[in-house]
Coordinates of N, CA and C in Angstrom, one line a residue:
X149 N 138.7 142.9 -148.7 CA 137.4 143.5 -148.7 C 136.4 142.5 -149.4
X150 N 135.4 142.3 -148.9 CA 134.3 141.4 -149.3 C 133.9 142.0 -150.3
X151 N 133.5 141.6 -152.0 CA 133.4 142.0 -153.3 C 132.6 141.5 -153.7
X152 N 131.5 140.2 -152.9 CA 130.6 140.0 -153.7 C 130.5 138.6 -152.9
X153 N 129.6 137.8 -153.6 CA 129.4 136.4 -153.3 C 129.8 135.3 -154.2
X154 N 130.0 134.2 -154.0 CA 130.7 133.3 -154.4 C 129.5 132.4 -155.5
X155 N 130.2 131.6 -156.9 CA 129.3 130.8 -157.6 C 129.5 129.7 -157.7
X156 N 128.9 128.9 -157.9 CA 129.1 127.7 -157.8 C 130.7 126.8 -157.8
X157 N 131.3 127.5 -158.5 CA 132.8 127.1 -159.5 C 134.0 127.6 -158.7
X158 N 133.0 128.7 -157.1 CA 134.2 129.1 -156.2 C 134.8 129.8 -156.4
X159 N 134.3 130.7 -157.5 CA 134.7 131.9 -157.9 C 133.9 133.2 -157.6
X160 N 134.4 134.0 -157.5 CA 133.5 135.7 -156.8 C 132.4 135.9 -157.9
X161 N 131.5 135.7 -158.1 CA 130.5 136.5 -159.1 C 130.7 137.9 -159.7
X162 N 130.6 138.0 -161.0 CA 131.2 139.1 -161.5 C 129.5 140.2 -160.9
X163 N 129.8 141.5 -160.1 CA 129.2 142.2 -159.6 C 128.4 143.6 -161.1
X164 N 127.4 142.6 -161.9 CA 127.0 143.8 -162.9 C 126.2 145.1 -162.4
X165 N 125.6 144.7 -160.9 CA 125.0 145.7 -160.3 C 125.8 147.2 -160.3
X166 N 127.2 146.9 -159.6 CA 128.3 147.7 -159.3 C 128.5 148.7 -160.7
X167 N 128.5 147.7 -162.1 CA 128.8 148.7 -162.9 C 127.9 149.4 -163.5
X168 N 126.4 148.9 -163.8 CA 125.3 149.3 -164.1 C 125.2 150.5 -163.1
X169 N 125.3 150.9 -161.7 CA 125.5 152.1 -161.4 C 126.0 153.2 -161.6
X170 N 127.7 152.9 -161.9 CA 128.9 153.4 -162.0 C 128.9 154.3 -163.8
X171 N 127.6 153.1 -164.4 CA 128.0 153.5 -166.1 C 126.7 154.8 -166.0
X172 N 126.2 154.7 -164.9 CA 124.7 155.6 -164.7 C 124.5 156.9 -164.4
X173 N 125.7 156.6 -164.2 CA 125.9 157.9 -163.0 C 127.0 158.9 -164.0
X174 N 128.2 158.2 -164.6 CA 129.1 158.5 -165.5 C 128.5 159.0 -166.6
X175 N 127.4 158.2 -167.2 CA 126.9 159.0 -168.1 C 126.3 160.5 -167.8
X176 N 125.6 160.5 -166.7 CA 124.8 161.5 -166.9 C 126.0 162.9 -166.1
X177 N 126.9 162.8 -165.9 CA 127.4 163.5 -165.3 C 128.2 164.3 -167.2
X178 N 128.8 163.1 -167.5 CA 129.3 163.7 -169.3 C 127.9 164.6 -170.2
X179 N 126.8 163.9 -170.0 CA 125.8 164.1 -170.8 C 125.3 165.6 -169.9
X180 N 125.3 166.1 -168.7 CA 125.0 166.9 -168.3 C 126.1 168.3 -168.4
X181 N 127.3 168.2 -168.6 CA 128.3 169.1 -168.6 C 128.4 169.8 -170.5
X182 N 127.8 168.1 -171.1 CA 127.7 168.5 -172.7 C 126.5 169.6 -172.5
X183 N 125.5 169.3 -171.9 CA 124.0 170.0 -172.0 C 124.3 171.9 -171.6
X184 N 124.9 171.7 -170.5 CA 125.1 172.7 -170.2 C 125.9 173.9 -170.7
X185 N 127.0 172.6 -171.4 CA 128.0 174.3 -172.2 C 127.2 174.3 -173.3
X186 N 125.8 173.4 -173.7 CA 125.3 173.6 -175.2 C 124.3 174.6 -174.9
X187 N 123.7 175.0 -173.8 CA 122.5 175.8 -172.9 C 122.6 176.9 -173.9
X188 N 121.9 177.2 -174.3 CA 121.8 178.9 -175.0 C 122.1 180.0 -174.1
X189 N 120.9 180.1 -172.8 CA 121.5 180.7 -172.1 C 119.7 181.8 -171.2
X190 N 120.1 182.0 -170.8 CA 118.8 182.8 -169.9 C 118.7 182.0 -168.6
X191 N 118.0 182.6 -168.1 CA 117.9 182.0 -166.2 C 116.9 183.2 -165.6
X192 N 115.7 182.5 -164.4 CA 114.9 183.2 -163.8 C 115.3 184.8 -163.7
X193 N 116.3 185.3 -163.3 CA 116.7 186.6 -162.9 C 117.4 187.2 -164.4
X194 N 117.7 186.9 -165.0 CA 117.8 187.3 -166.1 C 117.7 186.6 -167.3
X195 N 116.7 186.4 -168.1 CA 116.2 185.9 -169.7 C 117.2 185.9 -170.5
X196 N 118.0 187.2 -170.5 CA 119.0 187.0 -171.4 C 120.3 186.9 -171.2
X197 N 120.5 186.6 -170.2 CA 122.0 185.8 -169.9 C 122.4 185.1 -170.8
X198 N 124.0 185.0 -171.0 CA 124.7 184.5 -171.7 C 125.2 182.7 -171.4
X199 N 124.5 181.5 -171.8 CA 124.7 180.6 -171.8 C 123.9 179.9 -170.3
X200 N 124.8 178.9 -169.6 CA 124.2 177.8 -168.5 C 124.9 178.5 -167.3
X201 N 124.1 179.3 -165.9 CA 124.7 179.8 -165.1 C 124.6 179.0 -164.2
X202 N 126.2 178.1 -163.4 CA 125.5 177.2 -162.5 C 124.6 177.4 -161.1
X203 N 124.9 178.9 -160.9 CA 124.5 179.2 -159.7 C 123.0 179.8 -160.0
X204 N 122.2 180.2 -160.8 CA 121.2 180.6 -161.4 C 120.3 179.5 -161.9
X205 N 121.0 178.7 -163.5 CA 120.5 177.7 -164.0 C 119.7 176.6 -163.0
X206 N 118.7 176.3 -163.3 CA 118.3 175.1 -162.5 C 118.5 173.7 -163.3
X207 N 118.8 172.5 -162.8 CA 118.2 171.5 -163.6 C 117.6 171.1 -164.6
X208 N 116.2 171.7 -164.2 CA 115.0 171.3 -164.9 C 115.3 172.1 -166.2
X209 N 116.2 173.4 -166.1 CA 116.3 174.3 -167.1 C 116.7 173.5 -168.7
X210 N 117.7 172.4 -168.5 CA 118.1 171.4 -169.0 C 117.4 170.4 -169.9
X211 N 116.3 170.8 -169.0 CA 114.8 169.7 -169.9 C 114.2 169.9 -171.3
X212 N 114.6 171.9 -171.1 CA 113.3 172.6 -171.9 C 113.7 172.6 -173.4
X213 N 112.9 172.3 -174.2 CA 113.4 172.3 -176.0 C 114.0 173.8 -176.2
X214 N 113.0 174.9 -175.3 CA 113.5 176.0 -176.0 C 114.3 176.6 -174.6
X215 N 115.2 177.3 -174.4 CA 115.7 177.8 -173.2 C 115.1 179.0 -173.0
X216 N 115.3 179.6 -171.9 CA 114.8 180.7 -171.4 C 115.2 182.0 -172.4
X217 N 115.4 182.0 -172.8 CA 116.0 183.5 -173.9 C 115.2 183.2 -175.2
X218 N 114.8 182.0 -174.9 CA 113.6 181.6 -176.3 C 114.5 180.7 -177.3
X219 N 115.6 181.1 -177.4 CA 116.4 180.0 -178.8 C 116.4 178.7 -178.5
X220 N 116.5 177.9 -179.2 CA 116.0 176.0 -179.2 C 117.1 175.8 -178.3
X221 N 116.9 174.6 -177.6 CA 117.9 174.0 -176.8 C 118.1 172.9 -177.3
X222 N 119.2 172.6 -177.8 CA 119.9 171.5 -178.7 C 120.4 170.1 -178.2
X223 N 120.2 170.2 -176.6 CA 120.6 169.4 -176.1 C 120.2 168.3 -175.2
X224 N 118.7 169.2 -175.2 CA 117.8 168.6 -174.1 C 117.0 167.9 -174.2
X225 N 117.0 166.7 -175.5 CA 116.5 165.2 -176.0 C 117.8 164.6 -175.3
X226 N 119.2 164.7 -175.6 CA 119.8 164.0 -174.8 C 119.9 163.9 -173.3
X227 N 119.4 165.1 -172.8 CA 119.6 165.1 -171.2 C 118.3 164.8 -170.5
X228 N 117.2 164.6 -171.4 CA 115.9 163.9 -171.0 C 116.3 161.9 -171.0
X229 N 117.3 161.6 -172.2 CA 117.3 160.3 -172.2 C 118.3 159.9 -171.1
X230 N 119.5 161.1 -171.0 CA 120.5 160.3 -169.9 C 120.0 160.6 -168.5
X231 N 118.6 161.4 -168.2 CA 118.3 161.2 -166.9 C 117.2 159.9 -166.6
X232 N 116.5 159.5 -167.5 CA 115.8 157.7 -167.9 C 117.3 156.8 -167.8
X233 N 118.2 157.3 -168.4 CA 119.6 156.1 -168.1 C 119.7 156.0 -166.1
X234 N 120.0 157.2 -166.0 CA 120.0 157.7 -164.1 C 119.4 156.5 -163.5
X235 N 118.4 156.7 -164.1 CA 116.6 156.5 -163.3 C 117.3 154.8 -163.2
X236 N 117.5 153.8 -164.3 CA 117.6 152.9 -164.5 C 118.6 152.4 -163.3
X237 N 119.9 153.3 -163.6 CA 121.3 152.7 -162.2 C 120.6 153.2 -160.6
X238 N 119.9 154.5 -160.7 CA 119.0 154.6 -159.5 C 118.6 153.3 -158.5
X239 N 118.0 152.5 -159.7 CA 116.7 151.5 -159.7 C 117.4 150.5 -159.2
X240 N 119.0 149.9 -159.7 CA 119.9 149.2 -158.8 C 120.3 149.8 -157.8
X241 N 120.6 150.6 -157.9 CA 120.6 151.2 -156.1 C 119.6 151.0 -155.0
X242 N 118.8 151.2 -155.6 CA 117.5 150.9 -154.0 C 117.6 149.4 -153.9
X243 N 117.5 148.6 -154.9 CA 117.9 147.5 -154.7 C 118.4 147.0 -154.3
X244 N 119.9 147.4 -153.9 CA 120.6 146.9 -153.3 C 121.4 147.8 -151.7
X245 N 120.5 148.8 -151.4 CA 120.5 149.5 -150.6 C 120.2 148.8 -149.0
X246 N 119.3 147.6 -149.3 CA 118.9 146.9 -147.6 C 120.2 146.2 -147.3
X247 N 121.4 146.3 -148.4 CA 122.2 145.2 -147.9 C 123.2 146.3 -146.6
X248 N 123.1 147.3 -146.4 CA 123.3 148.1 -145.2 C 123.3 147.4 -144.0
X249 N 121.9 147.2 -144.3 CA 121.5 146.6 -143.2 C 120.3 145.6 -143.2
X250 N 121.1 144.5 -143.3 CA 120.4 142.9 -143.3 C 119.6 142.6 -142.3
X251 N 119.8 142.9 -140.9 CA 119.1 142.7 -139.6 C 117.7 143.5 -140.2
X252 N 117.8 144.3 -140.8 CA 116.4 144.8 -140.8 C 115.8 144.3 -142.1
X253 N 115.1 143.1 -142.6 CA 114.6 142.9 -143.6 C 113.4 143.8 -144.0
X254 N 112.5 143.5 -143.2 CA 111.0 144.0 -143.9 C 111.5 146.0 -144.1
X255 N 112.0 146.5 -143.1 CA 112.4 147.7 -143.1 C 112.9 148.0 -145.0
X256 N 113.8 147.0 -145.0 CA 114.5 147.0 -146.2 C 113.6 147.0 -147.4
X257 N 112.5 145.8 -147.1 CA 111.9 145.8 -148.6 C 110.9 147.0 -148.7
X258 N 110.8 147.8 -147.8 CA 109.8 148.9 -147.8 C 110.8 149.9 -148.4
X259 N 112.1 150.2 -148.4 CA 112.8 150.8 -148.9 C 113.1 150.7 -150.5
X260 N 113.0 149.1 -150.6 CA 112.7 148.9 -152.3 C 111.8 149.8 -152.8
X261 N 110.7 149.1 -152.1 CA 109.2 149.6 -152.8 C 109.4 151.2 -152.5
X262 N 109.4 152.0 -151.9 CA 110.2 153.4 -151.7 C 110.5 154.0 -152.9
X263 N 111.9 153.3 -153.1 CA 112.7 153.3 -154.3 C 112.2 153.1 -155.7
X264 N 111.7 152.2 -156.2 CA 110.7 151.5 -157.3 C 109.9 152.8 -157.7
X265 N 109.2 154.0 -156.4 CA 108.0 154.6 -157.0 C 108.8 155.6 -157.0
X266 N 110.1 155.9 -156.7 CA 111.2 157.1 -156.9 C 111.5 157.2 -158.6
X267 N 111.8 155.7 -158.5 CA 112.6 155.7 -160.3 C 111.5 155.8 -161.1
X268 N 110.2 155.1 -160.8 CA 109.1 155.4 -161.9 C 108.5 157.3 -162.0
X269 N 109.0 157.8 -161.1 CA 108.8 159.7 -160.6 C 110.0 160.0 -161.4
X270 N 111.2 159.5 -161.4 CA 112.5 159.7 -162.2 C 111.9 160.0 -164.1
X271 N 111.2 158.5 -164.3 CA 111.3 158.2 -165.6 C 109.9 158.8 -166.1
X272 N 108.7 159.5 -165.3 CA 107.9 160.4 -165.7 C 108.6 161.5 -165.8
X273 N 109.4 161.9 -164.8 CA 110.5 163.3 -165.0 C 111.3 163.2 -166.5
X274 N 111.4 162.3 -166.9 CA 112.5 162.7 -168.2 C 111.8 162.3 -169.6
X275 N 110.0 162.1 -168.9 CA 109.2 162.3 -170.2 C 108.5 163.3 -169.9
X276 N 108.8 164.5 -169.5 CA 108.2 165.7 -169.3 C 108.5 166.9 -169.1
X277 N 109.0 167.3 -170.1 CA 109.7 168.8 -170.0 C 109.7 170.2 -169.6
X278 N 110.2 170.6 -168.8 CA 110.0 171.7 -168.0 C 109.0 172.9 -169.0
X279 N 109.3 173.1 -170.0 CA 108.8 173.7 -170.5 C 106.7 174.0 -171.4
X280 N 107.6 172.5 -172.0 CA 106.1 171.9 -172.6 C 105.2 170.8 -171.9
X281 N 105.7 170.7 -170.6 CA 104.8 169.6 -169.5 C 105.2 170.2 -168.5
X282 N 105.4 171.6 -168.0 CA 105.1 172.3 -166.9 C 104.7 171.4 -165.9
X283 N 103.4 171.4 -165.6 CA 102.6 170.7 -164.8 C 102.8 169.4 -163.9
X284 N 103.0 168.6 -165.4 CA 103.6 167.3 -165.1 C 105.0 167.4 -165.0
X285 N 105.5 168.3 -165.0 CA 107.4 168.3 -164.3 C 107.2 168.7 -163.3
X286 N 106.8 169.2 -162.5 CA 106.6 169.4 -161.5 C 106.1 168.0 -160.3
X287 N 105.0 167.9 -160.6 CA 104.1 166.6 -160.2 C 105.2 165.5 -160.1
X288 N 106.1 165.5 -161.2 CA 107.3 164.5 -161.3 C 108.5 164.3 -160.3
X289 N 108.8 165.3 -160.1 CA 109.5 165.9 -159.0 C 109.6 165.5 -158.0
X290 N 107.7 165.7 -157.6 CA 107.4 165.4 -155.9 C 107.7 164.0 -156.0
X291 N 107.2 163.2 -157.5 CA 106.7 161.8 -157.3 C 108.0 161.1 -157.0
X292 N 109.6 162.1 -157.8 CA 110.4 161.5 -157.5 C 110.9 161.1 -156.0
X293 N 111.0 162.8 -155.7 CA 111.6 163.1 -154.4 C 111.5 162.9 -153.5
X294 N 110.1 162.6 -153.1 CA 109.1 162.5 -152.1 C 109.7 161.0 -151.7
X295 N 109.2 160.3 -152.3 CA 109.7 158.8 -151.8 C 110.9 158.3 -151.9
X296 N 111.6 158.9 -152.5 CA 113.4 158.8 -152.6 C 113.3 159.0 -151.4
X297 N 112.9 160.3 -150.2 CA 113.7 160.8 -149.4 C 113.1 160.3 -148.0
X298 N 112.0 159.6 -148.5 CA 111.6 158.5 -147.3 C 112.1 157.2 -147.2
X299 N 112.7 157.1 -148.0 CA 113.5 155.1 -148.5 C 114.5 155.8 -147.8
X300 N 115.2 157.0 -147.7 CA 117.0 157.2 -147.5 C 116.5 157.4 -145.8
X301 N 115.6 158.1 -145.4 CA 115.1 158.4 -143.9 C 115.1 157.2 -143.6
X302 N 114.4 156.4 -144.4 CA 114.3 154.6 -143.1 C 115.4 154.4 -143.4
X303 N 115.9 154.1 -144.4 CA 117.8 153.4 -144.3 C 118.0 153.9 -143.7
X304 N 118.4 155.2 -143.1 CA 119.5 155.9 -142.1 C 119.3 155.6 -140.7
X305 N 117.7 155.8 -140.6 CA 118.0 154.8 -138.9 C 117.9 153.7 -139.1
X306 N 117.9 152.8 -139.8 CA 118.3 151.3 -140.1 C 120.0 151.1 -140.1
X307 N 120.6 151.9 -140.4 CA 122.0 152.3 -140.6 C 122.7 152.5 -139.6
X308 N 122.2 153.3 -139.1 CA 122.7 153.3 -137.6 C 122.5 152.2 -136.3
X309 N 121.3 151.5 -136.5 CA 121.1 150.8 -135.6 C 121.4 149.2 -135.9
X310 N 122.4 149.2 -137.1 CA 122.6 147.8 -137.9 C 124.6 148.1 -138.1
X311 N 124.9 147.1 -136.8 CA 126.6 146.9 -136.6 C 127.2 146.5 -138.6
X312 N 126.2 146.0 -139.4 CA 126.9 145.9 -140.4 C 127.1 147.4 -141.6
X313 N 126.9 148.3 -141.5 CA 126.9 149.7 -142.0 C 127.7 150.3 -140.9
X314 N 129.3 150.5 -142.2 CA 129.9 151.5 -141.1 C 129.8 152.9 -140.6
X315 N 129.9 153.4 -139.7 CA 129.2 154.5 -138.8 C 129.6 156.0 -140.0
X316 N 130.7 155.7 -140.5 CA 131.3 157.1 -141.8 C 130.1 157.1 -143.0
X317 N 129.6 155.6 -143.4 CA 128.8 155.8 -144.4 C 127.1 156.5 -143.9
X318 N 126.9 155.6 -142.7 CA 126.1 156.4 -141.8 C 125.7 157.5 -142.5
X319 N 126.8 158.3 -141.5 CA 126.9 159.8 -141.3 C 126.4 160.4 -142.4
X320 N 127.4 159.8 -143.8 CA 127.7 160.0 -144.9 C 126.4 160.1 -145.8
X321 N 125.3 159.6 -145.7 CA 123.9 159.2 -145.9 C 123.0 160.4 -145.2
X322 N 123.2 160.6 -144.1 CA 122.6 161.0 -143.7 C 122.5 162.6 -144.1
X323 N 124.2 162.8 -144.5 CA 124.1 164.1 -145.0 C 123.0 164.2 -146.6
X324 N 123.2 163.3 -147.4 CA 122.6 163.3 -148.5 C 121.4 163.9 -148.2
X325 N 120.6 163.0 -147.7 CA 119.0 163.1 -146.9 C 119.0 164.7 -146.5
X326 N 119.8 165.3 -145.5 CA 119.6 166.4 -145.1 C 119.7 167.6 -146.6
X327 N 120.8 167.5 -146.7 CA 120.7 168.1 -147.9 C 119.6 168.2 -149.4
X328 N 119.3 166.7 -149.4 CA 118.5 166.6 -150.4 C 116.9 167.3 -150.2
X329 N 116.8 167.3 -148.5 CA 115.5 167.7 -148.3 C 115.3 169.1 -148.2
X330 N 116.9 170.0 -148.2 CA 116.6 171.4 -147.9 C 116.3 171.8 -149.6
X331 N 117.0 171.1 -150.7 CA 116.3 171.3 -151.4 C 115.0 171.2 -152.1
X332 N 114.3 170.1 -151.7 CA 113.0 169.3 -152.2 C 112.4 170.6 -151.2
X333 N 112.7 171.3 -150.4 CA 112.0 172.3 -149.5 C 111.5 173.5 -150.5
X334 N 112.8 174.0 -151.3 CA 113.2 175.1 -152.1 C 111.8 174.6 -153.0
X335 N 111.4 173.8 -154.0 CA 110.2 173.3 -154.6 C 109.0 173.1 -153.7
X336 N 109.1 172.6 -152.9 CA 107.5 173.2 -152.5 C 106.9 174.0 -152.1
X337 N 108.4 174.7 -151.2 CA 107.5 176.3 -151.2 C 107.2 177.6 -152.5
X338 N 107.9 177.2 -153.3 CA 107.8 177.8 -154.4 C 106.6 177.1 -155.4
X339 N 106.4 175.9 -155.3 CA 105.4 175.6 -156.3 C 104.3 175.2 -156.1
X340 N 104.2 174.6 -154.3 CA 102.8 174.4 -153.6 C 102.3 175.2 -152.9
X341 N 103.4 176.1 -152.1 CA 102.9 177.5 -151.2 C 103.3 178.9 -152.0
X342 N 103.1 178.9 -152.9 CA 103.4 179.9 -153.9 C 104.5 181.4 -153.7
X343 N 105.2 180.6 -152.9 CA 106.3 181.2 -152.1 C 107.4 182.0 -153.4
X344 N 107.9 182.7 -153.2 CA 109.3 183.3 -153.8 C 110.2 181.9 -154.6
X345 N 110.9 182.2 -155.4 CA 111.8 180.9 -155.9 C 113.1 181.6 -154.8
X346 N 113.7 181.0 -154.2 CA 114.8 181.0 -153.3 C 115.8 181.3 -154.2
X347 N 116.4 182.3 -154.6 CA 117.8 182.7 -155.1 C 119.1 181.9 -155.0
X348 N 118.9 180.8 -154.1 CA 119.9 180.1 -153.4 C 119.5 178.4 -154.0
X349 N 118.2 178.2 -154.6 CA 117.9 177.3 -154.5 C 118.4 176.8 -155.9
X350 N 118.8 177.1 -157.1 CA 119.7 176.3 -158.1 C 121.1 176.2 -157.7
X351 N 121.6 176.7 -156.4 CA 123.4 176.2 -156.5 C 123.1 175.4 -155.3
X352 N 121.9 175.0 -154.4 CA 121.2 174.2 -153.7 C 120.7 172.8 -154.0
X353 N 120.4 173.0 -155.2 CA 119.9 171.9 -155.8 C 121.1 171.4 -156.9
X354 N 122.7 172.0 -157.3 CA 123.1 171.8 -157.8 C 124.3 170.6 -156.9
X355 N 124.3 171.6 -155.5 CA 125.1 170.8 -154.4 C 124.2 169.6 -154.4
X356 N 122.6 169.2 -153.9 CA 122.1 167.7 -154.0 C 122.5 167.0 -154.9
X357 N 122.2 167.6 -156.1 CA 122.3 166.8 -157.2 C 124.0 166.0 -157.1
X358 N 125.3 166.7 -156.9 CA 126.6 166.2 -156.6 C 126.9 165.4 -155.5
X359 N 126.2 165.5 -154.7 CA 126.0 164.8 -153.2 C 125.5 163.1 -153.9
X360 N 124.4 163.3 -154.7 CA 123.4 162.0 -154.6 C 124.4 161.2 -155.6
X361 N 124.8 162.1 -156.9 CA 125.5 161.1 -157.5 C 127.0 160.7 -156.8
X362 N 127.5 161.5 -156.0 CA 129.2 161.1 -155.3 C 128.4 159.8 -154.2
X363 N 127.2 159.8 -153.6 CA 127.0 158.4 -152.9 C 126.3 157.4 -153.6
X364 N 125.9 157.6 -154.8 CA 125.7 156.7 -155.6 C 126.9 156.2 -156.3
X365 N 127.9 156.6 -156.5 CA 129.2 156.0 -157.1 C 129.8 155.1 -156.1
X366 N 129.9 155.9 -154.8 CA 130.4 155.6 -153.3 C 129.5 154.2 -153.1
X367 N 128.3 153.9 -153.4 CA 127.5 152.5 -152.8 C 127.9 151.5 -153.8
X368 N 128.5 151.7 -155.2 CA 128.6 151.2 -155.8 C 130.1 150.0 -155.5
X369 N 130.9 151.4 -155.0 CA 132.4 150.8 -155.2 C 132.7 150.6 -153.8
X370 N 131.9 150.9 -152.5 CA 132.5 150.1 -150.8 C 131.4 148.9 -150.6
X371 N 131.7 148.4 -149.8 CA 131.2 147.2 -149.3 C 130.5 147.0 -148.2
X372 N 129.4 146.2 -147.3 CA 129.1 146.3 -146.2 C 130.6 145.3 -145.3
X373 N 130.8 145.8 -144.2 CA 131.5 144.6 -143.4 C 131.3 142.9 -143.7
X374 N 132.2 142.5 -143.5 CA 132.5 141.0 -143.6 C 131.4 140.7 -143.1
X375 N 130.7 139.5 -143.6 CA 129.6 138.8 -142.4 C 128.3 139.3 -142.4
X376 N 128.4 140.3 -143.1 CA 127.0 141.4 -143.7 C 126.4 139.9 -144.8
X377 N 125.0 140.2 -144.7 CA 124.4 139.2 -145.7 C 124.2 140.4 -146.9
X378 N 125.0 140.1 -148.0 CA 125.1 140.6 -148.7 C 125.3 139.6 -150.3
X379 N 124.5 140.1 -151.3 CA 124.2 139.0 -152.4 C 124.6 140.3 -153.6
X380 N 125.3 140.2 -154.7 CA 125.7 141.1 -155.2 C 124.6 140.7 -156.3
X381 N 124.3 142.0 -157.1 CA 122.8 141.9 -158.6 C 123.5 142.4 -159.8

């Protein structure tokens, strides 16, 4: 399997992109499981629930200094800095996301730039707390999601239509995208059409969230085909 590109001395370049992902993703998956058994506890349908419900809890709930039941949340300075860590391995990912598919350059760099205004939506997101920046966590959201899920829409028909991206990771992408948008759905109808919060929509958004980081591990650790122009970062 092709692992990278070669350096002057004819040796494989050590791939720091690959781990800077891998450590991004790793953290915030530890840093999120700490947050949540530390959650005090409350959720939309019931305030005084006992601790982090995953099917209830949202995300964002993770942000707030004080939790929904009112007692301080002890955890959520660290789950504001390990989603700015995210943001960062995110940031190698879009970067290295056109190497899918090389035949399509300019497609590609529009996908950077895509990406770039995703992680900078990421890293207002984890300076702005659900609770005490309402407003602006929300606004954060769209800024993230919005063009995340237009960078992943052009890769995927770039992906399909580029012999160097195998047809499984394709697919495999494509489900991300779908999934990720039924939830980015769940937030707009709720916060721009002032719709109901979808009952369905934190074990919804809990499935994206596992989706984006299992293909963000997955882009880290496969490769494009042999013969793919591919430069490892």
């Amino acid at each position: 399997m092709h692992r990278g590109s070669i350096n002057e001395t004819g040796r494989p370049r050590r791939d720091y992109g690959r781990w800077a992902i891998l450590l991004a993703a790793a953290q915030f998956v530890g840093v999120s499981i700490v947050a949540m058994a530390m959650y005090p506890g409350g959720h939309p349908w019931d305030p005084q629930a006992a601790g982090y419900s995953f099917w209830r809890n949202t995300i964002s709930d993770l942000t707030k200094s004080a939790a929904n039941n009112g007692q301080p949340n002890p955890a959520y300075v660290a789950f504001l800095a390990s989603l700015a860590v995210l943001a960062a391995g995110m940031a190698v990912a879009w970067f290295r996301l056109p190497r899918w598919f090389p035949r399509w350059r300019r497609l590609g760099s529009t996908c950077r730039v895509l990406g770039a205004v995703s992680v900078a939506g990421m890293i207002w997101l984890a300076a702005a707390p659900a609770d005490t920046a309402p407003h602006q966590h929300v606004l954060a959201i769209a800024a993230s999601a919005g063009p995340g899920l237009a960078s992943v829409a052009l890769a995927c028909g770039a992906m399909f239509l580029d012999r160097a991206c195998p047809r499984w990771w394709a697919v495999f992408t494509l489900g991300m995208l779908v999934v990720s948008t039924v939830s980015f759905t769940h937030y707009v109808h709720h916060f721009w059409l002032d719709g109901q919060w979808p009952p369905a929509a934190p074990a919804v958004e809990k499935l994206a969230a596992l989706y984006v980081l299992t293909w963000l591990t997955l882009s880290a650790v496969i490769q494009p085909r042999r013969g793919a122009a591919f430069e490892a970062v």
